[in-house]
Coordinates of C-alpha atoms in Angstrom, one line a residue:
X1 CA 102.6 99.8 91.4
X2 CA 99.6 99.3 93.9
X3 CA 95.6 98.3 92.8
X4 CA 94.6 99.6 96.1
X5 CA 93.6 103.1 95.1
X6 CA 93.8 104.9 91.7
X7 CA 95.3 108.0 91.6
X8 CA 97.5 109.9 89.4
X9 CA 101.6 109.3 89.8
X10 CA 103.6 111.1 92.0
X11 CA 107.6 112.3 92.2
X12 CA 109.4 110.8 94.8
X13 CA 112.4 112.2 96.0
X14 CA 115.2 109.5 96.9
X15 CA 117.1 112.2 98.3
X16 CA 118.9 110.9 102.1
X17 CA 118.3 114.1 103.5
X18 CA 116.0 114.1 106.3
X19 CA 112.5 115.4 105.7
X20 CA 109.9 115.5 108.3
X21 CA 106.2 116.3 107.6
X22 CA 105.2 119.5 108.0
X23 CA 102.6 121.5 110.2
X24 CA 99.7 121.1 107.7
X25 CA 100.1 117.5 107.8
X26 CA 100.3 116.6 111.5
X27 CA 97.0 115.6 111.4
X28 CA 97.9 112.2 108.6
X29 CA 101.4 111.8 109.8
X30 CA 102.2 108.5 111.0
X31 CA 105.2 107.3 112.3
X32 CA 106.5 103.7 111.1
X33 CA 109.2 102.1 113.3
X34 CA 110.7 98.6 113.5
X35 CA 111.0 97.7 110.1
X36 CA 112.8 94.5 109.3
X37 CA 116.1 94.3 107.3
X38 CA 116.0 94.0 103.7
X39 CA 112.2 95.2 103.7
X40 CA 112.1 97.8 100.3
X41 CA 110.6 101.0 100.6
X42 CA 108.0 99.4 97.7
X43 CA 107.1 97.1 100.1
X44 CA 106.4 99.2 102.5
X45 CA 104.5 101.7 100.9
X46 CA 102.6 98.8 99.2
X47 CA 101.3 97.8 102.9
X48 CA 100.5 101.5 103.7
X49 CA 98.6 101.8 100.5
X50 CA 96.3 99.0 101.3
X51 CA 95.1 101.1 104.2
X52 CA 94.1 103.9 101.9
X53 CA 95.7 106.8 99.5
X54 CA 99.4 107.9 100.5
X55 CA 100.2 111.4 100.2
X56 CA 104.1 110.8 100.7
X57 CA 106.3 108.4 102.3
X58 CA 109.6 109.2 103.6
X59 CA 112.1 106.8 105.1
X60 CA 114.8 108.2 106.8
X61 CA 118.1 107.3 106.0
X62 CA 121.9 107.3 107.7
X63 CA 124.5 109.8 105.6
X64 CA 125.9 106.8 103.5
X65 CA 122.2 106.8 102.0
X66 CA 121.6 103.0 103.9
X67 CA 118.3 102.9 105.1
X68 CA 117.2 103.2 108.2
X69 CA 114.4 101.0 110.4
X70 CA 111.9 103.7 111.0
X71 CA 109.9 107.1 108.7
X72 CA 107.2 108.6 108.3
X73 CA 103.6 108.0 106.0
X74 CA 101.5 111.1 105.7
X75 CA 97.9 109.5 104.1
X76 CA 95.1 112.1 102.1
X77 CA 92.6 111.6 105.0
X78 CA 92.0 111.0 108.8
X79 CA 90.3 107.3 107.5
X80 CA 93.3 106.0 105.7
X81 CA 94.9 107.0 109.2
X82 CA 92.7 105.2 111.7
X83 CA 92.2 101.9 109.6
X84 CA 96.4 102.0 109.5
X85 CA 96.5 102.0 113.4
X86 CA 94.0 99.4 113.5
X87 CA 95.1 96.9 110.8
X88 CA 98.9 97.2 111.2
X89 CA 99.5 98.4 114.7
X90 CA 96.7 96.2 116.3
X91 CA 94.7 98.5 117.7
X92 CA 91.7 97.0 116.1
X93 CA 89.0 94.1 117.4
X94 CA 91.1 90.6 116.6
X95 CA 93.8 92.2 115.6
X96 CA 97.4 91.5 116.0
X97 CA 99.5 93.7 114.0
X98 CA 101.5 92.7 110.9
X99 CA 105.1 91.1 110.9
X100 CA 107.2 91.5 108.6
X101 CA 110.0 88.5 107.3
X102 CA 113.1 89.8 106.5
X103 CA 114.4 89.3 102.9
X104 CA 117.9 89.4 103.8
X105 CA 117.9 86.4 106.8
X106 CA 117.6 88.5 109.5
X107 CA 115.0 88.0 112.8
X108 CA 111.1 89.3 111.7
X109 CA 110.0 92.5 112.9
X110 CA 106.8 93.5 114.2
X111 CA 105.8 96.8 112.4
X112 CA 104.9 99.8 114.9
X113 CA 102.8 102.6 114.0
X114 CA 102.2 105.8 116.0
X115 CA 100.6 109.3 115.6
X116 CA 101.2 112.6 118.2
X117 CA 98.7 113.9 120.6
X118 CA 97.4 116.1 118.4
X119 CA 96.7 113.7 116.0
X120 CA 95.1 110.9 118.2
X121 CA 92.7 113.3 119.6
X122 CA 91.9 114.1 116.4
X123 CA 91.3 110.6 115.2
X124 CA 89.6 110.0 119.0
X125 CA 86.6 112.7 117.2
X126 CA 86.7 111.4 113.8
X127 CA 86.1 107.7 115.1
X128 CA 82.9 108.8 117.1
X129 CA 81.4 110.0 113.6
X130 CA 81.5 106.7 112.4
X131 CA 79.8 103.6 112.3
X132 CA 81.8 100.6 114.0
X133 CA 79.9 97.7 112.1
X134 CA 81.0 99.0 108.4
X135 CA 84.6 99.4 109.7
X136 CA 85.0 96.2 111.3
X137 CA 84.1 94.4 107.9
X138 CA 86.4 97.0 106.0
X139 CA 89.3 96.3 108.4
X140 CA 88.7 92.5 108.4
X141 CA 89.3 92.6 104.0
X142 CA 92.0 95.1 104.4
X143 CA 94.1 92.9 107.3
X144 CA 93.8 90.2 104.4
X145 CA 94.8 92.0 101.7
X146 CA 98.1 92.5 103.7
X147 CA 98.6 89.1 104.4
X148 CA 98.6 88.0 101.8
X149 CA 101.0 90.9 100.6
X150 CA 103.2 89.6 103.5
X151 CA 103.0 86.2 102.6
X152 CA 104.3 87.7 98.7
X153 CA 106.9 89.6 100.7
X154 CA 108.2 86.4 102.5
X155 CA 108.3 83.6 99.3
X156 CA 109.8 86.3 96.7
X157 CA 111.0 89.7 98.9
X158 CA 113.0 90.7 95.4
X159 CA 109.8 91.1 93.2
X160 CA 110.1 93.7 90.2
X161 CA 107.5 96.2 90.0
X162 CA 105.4 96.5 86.6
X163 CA 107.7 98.5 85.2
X164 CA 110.0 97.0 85.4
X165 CA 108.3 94.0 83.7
X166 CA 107.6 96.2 81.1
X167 CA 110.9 96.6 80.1
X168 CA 112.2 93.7 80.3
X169 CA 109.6 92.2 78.2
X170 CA 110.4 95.0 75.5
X171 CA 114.4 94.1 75.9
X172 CA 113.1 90.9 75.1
X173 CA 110.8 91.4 72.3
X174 CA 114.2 93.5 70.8
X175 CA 116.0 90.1 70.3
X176 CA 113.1 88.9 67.9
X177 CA 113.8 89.6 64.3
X178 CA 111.3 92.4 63.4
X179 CA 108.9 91.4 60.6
X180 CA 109.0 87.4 61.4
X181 CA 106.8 87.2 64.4
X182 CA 105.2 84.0 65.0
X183 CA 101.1 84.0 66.1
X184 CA 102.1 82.7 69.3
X185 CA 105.1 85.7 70.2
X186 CA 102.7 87.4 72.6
X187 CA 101.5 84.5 74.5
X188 CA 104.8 83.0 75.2
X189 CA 105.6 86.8 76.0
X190 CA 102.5 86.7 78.7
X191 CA 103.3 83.6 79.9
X192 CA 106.8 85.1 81.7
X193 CA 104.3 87.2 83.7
X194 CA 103.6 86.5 87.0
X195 CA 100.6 84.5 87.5
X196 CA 98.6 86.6 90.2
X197 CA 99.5 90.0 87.6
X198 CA 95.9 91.4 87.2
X199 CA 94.3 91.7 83.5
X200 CA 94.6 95.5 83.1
X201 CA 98.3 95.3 83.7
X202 CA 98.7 92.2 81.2
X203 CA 96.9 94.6 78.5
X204 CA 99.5 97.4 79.0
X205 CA 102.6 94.8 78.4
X206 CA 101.1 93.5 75.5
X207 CA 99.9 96.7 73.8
X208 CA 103.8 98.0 74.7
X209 CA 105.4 94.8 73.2
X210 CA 103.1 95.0 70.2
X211 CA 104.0 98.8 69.2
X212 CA 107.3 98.0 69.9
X213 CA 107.6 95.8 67.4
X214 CA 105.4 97.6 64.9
X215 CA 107.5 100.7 65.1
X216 CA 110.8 98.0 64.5
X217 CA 109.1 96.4 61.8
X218 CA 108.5 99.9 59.8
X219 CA 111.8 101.0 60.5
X220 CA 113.5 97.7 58.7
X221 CA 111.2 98.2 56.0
X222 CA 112.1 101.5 55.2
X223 CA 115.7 100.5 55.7
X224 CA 114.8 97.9 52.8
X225 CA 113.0 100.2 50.2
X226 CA 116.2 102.6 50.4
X227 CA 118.7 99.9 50.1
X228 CA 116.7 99.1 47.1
X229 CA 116.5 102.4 45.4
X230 CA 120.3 103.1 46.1
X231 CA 120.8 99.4 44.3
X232 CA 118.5 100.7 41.3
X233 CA 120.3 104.1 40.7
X234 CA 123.7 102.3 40.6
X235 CA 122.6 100.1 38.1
X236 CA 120.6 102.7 35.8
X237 CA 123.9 104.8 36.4
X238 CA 126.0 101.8 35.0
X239 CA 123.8 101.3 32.2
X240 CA 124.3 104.8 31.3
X241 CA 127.9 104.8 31.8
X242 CA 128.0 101.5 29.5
X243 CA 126.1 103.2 26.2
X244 CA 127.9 106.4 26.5
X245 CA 131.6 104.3 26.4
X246 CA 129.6 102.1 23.2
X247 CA 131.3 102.6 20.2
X248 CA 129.9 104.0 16.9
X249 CA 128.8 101.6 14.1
X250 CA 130.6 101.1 11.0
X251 CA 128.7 103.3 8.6
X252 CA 126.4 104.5 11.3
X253 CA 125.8 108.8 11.5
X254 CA 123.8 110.7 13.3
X255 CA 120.4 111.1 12.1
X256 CA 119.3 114.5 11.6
X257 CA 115.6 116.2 12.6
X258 CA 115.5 114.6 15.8
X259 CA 115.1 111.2 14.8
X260 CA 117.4 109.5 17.4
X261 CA 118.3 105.6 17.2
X262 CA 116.7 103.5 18.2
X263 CA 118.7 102.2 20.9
X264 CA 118.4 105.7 22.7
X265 CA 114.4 106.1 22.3
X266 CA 114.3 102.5 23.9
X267 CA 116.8 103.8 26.8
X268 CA 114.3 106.4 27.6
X269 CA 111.1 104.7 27.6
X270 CA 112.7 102.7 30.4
X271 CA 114.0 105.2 32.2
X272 CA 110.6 107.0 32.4
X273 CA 108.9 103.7 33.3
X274 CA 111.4 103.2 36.3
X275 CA 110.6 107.0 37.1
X276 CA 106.7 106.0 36.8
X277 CA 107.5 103.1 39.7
X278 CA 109.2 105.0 41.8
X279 CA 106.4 107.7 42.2
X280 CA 103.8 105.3 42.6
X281 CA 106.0 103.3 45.1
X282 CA 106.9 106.8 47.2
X283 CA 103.2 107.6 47.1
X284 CA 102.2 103.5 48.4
X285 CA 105.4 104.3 51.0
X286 CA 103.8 107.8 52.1
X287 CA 100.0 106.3 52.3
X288 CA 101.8 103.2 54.6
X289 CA 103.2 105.7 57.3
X290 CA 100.0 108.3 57.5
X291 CA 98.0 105.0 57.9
X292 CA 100.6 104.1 60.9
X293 CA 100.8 107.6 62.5
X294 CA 97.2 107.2 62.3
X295 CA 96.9 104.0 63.7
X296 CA 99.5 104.9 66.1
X297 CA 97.8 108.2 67.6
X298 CA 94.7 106.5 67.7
X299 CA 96.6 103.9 70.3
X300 CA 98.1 107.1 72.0
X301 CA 94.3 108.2 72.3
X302 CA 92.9 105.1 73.6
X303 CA 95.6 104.5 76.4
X304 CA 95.1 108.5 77.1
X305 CA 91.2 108.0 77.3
X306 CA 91.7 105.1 79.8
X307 CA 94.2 107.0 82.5
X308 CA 92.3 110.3 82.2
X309 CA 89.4 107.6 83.1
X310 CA 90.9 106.6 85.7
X311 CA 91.7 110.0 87.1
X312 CA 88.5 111.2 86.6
X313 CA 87.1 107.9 88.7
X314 CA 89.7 108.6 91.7
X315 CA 88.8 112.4 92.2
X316 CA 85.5 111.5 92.3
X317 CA 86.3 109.2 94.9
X318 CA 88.0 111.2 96.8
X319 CA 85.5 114.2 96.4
X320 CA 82.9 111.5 97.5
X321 CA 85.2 110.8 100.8
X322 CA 85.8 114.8 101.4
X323 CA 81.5 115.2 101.5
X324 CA 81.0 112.2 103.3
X325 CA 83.5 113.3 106.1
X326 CA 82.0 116.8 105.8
X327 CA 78.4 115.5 106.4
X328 CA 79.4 113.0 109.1
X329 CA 81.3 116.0 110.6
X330 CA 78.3 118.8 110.4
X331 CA 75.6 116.4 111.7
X332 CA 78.3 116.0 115.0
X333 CA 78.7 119.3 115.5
X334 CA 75.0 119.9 115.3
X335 CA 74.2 116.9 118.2
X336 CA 77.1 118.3 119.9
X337 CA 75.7 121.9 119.7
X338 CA 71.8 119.9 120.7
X339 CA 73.9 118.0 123.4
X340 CA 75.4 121.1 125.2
X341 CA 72.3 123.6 124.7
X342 CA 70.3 120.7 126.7
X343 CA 73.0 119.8 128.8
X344 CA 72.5 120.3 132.3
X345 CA 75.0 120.0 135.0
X346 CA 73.6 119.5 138.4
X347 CA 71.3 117.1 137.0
X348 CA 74.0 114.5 135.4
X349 CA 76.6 114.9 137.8
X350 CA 75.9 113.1 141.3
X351 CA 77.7 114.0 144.2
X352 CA 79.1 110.0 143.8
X353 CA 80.8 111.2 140.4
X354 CA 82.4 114.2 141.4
X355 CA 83.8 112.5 144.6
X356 CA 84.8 109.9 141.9
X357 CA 86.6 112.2 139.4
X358 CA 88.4 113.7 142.5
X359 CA 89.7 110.8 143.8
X360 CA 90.8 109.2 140.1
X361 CA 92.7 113.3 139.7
X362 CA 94.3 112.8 143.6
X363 CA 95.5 109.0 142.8
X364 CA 97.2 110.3 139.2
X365 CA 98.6 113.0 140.9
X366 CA 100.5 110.8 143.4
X367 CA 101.6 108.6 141.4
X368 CA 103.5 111.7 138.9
X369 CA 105.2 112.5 142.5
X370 CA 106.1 108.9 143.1
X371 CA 107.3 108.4 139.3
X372 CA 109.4 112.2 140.0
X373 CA 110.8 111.4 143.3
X374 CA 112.0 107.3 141.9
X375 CA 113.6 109.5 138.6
X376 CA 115.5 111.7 141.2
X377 CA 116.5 108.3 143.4
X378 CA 117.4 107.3 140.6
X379 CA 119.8 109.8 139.3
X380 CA 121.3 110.5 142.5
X381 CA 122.2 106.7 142.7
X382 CA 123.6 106.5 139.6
X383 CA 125.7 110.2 140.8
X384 CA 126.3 108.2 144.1
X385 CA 128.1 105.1 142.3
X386 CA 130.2 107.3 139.6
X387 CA 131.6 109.4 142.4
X388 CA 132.4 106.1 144.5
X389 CA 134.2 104.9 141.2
X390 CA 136.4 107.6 141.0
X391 CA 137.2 108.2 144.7
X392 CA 138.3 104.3 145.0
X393 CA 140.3 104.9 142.1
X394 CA 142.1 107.5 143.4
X395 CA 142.3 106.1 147.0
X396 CA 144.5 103.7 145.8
X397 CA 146.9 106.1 144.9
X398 CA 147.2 107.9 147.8
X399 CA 149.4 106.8 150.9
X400 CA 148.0 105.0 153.8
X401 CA 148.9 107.5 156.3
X402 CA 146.0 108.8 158.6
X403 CA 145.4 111.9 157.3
X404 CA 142.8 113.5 155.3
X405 CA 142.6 112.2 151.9
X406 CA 142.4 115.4 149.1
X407 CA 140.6 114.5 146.0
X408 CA 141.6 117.7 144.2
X409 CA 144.7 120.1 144.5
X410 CA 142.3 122.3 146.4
X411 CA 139.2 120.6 147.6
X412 CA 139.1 117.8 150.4
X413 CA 137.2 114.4 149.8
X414 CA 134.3 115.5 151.8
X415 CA 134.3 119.0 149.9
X416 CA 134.3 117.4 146.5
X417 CA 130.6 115.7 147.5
X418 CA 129.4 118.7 149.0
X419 CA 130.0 120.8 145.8
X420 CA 128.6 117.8 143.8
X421 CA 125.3 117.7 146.0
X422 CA 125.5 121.6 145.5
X423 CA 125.6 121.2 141.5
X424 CA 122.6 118.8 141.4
X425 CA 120.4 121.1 144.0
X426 CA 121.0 123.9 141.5
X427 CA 119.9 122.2 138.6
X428 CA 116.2 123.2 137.3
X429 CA 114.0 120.9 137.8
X430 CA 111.2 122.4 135.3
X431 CA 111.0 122.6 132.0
X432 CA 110.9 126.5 132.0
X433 CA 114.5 127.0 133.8
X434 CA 115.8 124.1 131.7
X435 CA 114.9 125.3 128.5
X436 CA 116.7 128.7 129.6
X437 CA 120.2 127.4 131.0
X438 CA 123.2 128.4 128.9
X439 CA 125.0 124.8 128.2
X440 CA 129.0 124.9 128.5
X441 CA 129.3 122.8 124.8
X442 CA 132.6 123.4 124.2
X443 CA 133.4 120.8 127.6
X444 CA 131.2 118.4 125.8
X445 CA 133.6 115.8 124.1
X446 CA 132.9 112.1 123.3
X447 CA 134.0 110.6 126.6
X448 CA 131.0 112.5 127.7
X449 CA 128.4 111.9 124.8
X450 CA 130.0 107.8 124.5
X451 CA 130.6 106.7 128.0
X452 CA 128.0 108.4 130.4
X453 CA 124.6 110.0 127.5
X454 CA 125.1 107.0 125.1
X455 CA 123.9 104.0 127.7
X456 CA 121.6 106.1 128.9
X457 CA 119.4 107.0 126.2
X458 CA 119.8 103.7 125.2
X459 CA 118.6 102.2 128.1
X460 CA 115.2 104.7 128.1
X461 CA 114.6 103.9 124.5
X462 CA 114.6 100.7 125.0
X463 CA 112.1 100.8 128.2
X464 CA 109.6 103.6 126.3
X465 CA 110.0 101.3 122.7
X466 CA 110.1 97.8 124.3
X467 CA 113.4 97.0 121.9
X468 CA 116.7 98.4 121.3
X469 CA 116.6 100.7 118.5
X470 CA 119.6 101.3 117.7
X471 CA 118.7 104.4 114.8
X472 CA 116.6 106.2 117.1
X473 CA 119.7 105.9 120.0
X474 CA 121.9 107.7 116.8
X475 CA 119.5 110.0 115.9
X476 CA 119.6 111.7 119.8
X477 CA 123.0 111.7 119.9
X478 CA 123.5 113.3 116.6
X479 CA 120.6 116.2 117.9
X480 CA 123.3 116.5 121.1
X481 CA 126.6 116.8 119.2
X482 CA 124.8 119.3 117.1
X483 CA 123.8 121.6 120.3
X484 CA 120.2 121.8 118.8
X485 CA 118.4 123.5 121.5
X486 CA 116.2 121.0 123.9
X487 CA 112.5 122.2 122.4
X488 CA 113.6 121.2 118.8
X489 CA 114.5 117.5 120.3
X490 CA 111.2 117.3 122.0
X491 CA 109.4 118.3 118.8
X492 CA 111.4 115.7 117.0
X493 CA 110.8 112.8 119.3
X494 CA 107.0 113.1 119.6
X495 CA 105.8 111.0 116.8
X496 CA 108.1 108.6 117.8
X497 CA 108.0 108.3 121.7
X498 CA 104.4 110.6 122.1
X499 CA 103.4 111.4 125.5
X500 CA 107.0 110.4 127.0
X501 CA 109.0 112.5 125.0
X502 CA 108.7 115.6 126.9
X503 CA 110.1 113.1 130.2
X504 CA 112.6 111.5 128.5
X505 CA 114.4 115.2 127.1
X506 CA 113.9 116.9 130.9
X507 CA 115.6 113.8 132.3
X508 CA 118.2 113.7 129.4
X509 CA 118.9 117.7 129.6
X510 CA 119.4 117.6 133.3
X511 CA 121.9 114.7 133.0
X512 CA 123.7 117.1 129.9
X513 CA 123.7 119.8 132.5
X514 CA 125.4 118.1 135.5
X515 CA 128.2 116.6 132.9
X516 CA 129.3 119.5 131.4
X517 CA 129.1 121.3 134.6
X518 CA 130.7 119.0 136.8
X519 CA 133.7 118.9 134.0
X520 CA 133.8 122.7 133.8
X521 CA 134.2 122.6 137.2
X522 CA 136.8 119.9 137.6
X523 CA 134.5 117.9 139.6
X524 CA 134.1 115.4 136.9

């Protein structure tokens, strides 16, 4: 349970199932990576919902339901979003970032928080709307308010929630024998409470511990009232039993006109007095529980009153937000429309600047070439040293006579490399042909996916994350042995590795290509 932000409760699904956010809510999807061991999902929604209201949170998990280091928070607004990246990631003035301990002994983890082009150039406008100074001072409470959540997290990482609380204060006020409750019950009850528990939450466990006990209370006294009328008729029924077995006096008879003995009228009398009681003790018992089921809706109303309250206080909130953001947004668009209607070119744009901007585009153009052509080196090295593996291997098998060493049944050494050299110069080099090459999957076995596309992708993760991460290295390779088609991995991987995910699935398609060519071709 978080005091960050009201709002009203929400279902969420445990499920391990993978869900990702959809379209409409690229723009407040943030990606949450390197979480540390042990760390609940409470926990870590608890940080998130510092930052501002939480839409969902979904943390992905492995197919035993264990899970994993990394999900996804989509928030109710682009300003929950930006003071995230700030406060958590660092991206903020005097920032650092959050670290989180890990409850379970293992190494801290710095938390890393991300968001797709799309949704940074969106946040890029919203930020530009804004006023810097009221941010900073919202930013500098909010990175407290998470330490000191973090330093909670670190002395006691098992905390129960609220509810939890709740019920085991009720378990315990169970054990108490109902109708023998001492004055001081409900303080020693509120003093097993956390100390830091705010006063509205203290309220809720006491009113639950005091109905509890009411409603245990009435029940043992009804129990009582009915053990005590069952006790009454067995003993008018033995009285009965013992004048009807009574027998006649000597010289007693029957006395006529309705003039019974005496014994009888007196027997009657009594019975009609007990009759008399127990109406007026059914009607007390009947007033008793309308003036509880009063009493007791009248609690049900109050507590009602106070959450509708508090709904009513966070839609206006969040109404308050959405005009604000509209207002902020209308007033840009109108000094952007002002801005552009007055803008003239030739008079803000020197020759000096446009010799400038050419010279920035010509130096980030050569250095995509030089990054291309050191990728390409690079692969053709790492082609270069398998194939000089394999040949030595098989060189040692073959006779020393001096003749020409065959690699193959039908291919010479030197014929073997120029069909290899072939296979790479066929390969696509854009996305385009790539995307279109029909894949040979059914060569693609675990020698290939283990031994040559594992330490790869593991080694590029680690260079684009700056740490191995080992879920993310599982999650490609499950993608592969699936034969999802390469668009649907780059759309998977850009909240995750952003601008370098359309590099790292070129590079990584090409290197599936070559594989399960060069094995279909019994080059490999």
């Amino acid at each position: 349970m978080s005091n960050q932000s009201m709002r009203p409760p929400d279902d969420r699904s445990t499920s391990a199932a993978r869900m990702l956010p959809s379209a409409a809510d690229k723009l407040t999807t943030i990606f949450v990576g390197s979480i540390a061991d042990g760390v609940s999902d409470t926990w870590i929604e608890r940080i998130l919902r510092i930052c501002g209201p939480i839409r969902s949170w979904k943390r992905m998990t492995d197919p035993s339901g264990k899970p994993k280091a990394f999900g996804f928070c989509v928030y109710e607004n682009a300003e929950a979003v930006s003071r995230a990246l700030r406060v958590l990631n660092g991206e903020g003035r005097f920032m650092d970032g959050v670290e989180l301990p890990s409850p379970s002994g293992g190494p801290p983890k710095k938390l890393k928080l991300n968001v797709d082009e799309t949704a940074r150039k969106h946040l890029e406008h919203y930020r530009s709307t804004r006023a810097n100074g009221s941010d900073e001072i919202r930013d500098k409470e909010t990175y407290e308010e998470v330490s000191s959540l973090v330093r909670r997290l670190r002395e006691n990482g098992t905390e129960v929630d609220v509810d939890s609380l709740i019920s085991s204060a009720v378990a315990d006020a169970a054990i108490i024998r109902p109708g023998s409750p001492t004055p001081s019950s409900a303080k020693d009850d509120m003093d097993d409470l956390p100390a830091d528990m705010p006063p509205e939450q203290r309220e809720v466990i006491s009113r639950e511990i005091q109905m509890f006990r009411e409603r245990s209370a009435a029940k043992d006294r009804e129990k009582k009232e009915a053990e005590e009328r069952a006790r009454d008729y067995r003993e008018q029924a033995g009285r009965r039993k013992d004048d009807r077995a009574r027998p006649m006096r000597y010289g007693e008879s029957p006395v006529p006109h309705g003039n019974f003995p005496a014994y009888f009228t007196e027997r009657r009398a009594s019975s009609r007095g007990v009759e008399d009681a127990d109406e007026d003790e059914e009607e007390l018992r009947q007033k008793r529980r309308q003036e509880e089921a009063q009493l007791a809706f009248l609690e049900r109303q109050k507590r009602f009153e106070y959450e509708e309250k508090k709904r009513i206080q966070w839609l206006q909130d969040t109404l308050l937000g959405k005009e604000d953001d509209a207002r902020h947004l209308a007033e840009r668009e109108q000094e952007l429309k002002q801005k552009l209607a007055e803008w003239d070119e030739d008079q803000h744009l020197t020759d000096e600047d446009k010799r400038a901007y050419l010279a920035r585009s010509y130096r980030n153009r050569r250095k995509e070439i030089d990054y291309d052509q050191m990728d390409r080196a690079e692969e053709e090295r790492e082609l270069s040293r398998m194939e000089i593996t394999e040949s030595a291997s098989e060189e040692t098998e073959e006779s020393a006579k001096p003749q020409e060493v065959v690699v193959t049944r039908i291919m010479t050494k030197e014929e073997r490399t120029q069909a290899i050299q072939d296979l790479i110069g066929i390969i696509p080099t854009d996305k385009e042909g790539l995307w279109k090459w029909s894949i040979k999957w059914d060569v693609l076995d675990d020698s290939i996916t283990s031994n040559k596309l594992r330490p790869w992708i593991n080694k590029k993760v680690t260079e684009y994350m700056g740490a191995e991460e080992p879920d993310l290295v599982d999650f490609v390779i499950s993608f592969v042995e699936k034969r999802t088609s390469a668009q649907q991995l780059l759309e998977e991987l850009q909240p995750a590795l952003d601008e370098d995910a359309e590099s790292f699935v070129i590079m990584l398609w090409r290197m599936l290509i070559y594989e399960t060519e060069a094995r279909f071709q019994g080059l490999g």
